[in-house]
Short mmCIF file of C-alpha atoms in Angstrom, two decimals:
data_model
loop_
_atom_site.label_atom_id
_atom_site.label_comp_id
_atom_site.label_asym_id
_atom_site.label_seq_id
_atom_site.Cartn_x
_atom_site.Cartn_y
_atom_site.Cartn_z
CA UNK A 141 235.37 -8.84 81.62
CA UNK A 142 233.29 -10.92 79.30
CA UNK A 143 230.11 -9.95 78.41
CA UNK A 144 227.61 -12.23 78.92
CA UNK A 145 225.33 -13.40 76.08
CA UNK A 146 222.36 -15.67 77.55
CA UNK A 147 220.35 -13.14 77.11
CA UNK A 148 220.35 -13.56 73.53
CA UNK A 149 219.64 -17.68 73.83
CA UNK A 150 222.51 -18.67 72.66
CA UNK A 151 224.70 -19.66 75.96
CA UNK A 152 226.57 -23.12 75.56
CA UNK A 153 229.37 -24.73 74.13
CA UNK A 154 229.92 -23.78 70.04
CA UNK A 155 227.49 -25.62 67.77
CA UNK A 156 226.67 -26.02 64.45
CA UNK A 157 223.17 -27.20 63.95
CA UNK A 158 223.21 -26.55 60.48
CA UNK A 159 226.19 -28.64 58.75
CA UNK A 160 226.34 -32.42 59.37
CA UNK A 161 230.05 -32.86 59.73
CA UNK A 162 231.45 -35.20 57.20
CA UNK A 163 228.17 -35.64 55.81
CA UNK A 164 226.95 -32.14 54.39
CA UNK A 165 227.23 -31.20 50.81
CA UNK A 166 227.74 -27.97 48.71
CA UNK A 167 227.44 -27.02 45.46
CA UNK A 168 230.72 -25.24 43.80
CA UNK A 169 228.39 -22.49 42.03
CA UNK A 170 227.98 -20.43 45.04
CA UNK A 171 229.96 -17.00 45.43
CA UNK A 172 228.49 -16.78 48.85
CA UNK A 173 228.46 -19.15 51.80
CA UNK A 174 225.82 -18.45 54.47
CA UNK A 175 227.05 -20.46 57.72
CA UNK A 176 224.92 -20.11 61.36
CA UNK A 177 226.25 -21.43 64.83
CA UNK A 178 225.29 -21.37 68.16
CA UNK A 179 227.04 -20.67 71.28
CA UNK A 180 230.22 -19.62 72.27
CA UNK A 181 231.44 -15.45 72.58
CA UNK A 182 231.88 -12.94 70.46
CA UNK A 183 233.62 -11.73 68.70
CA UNK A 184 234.03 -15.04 66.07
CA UNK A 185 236.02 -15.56 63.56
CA UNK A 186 234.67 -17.80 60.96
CA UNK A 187 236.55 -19.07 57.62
CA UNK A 188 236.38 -21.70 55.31
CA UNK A 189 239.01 -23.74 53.93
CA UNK A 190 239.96 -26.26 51.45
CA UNK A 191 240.83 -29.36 52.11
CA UNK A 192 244.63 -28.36 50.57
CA UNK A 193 244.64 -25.06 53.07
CA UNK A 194 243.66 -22.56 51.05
CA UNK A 195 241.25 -19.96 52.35
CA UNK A 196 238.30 -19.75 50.68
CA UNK A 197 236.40 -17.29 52.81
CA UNK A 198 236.80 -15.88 55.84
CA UNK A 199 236.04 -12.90 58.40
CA UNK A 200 237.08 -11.92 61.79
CA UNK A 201 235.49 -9.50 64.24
CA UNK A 202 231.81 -10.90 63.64
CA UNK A 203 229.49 -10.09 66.57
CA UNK A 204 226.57 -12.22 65.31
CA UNK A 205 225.68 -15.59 65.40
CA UNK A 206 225.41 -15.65 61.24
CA UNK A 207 227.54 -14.92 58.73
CA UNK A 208 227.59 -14.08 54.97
CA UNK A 209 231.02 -14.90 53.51
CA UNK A 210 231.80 -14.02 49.77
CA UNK A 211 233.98 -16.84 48.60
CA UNK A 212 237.24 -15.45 47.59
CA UNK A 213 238.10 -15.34 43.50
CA UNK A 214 238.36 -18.28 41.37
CA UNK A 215 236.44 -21.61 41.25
CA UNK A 216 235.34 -23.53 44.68
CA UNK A 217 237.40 -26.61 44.09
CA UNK A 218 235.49 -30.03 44.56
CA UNK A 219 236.57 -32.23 47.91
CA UNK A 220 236.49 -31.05 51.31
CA UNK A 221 236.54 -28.13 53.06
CA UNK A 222 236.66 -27.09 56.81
CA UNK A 223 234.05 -24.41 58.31
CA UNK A 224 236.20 -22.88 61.06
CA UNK A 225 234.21 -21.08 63.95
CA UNK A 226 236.61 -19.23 66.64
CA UNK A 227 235.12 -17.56 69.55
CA UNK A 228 236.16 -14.54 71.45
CA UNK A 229 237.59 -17.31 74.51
CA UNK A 230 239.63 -18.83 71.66
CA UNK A 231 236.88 -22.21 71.91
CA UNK A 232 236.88 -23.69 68.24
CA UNK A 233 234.26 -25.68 66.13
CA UNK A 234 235.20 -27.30 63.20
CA UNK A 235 232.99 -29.00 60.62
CA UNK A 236 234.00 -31.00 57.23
CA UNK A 237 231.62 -30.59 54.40
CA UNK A 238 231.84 -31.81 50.83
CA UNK A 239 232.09 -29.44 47.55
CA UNK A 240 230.53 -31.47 45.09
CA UNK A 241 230.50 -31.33 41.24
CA UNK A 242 227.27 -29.42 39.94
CA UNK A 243 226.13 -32.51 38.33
CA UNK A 244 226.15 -34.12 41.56
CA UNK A 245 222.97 -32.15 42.71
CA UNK A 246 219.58 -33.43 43.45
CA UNK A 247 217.12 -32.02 40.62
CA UNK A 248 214.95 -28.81 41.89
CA UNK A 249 211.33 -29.07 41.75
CA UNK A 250 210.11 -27.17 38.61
CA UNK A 251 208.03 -24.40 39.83
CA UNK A 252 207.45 -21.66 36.58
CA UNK A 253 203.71 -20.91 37.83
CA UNK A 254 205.43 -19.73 41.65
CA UNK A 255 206.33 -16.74 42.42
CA UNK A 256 210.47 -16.96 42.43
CA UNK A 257 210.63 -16.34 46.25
CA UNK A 258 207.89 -18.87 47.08
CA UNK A 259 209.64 -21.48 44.13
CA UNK A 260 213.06 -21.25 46.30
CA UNK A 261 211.51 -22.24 49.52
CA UNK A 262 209.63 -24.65 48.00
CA UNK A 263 212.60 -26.02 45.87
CA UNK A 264 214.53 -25.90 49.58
CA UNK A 265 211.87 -28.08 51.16
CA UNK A 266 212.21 -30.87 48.65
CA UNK A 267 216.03 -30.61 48.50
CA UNK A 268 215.73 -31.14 52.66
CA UNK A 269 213.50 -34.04 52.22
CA UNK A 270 215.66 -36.02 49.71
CA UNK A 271 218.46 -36.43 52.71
CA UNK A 272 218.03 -33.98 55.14
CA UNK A 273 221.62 -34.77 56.76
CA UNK A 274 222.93 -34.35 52.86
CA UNK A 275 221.42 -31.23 52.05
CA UNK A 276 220.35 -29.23 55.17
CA UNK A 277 223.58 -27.16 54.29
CA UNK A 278 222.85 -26.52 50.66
CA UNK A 279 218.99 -25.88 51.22
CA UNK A 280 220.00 -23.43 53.70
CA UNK A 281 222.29 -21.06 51.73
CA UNK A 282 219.14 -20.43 49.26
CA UNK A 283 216.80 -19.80 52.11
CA UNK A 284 219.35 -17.76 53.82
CA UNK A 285 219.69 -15.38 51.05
CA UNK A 286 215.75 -14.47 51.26
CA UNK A 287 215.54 -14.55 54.78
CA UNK A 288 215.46 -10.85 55.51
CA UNK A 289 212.89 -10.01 52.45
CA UNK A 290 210.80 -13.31 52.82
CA UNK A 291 208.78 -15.16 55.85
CA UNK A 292 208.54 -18.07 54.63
CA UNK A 293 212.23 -18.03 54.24
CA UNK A 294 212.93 -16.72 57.36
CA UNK A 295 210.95 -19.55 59.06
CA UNK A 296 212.41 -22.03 57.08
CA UNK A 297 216.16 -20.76 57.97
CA UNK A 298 215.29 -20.46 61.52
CA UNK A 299 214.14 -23.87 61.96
CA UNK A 300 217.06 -25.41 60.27
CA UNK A 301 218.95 -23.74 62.81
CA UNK A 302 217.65 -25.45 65.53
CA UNK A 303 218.33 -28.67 67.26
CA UNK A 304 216.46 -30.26 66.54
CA UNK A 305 215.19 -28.76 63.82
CA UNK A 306 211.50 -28.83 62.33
CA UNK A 307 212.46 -31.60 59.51
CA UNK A 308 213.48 -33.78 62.85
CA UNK A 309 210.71 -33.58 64.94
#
């Protein structure tokens, strides 16, 4: 018998506030990917693959709505890639984001006189407001990392979560 999760808010179809599908970037430097859904049953299995098949990252048995995936070996290669979400009822959600070339990145806002914490927020915020359909995926993986240690972070991660989120409102 399933166990029932609307306690926990997140009843519903699968959703993934988070990544605009065809539209989100992703830089290729990262050796983690932070993705967040909503919905759906655990257990999930989440992976992400390239847009020749190959699995970049990828975990099964996750019990949470987030998810911390260490990309496997090697260099992210540029193009698209799939974000996979698989729920315990066998429901899928699939989203296509772009892995674009380092150069290809907005500029961050300097910040030497901020605290590094505060600077990465901050740097997050501007990166949202240059195209928040764009970026909302990149932005988050920085603010996802501090989220545990940092508030502001947290907040920040939270909202982008949300639909709609704060940056739409």
């Amino acid at each position: 018998m399933p166990v029932s999760t609307s306690s926990r808010g997140h009843e519903g179809p699968l959703s993934m506030p988070v990544v605009e599908d065809e539209v989100s970037r992703l830089g290729p430097h990262r050796t983690v990917v932070h993705i967040a859904w909503d919905g759906g049953t655990p257990p999930f299995a989440v992976e992400v693959v390239s847009g020749q098949g190959k699995k970049l990252a990828g975990q099964e048995g996750v019990q949470d709505w987030r998810v911390k995936l260490p990309f496997q070996r090697g260099v992210i290669p540029e193009g698209p890639a799939r974000i996979v979400v698989t729920d315990g009822g066998g429901d899928r959600l699939g989203k296509l984001i772009q892995i674009i070339p380092v150069q290809s990145l907005p500029p961050r806002v300097e910040g030497d006189d901020l605290p590094p914490a505060l600077h990465t927020v901050v740097a997050a915020d501007q990166l949202i407001q240059t195209n928040r359909r764009q970026w909302r995926f990149e932005a988050y993986q920085d603010v996802a990392a501090l989220a545990d240690v940092y508030e502001p972070a947290r907040l920040l991660r939270d909202c982008l979560e949300t639909v709609p989120s704060c940056y739409q409102q």
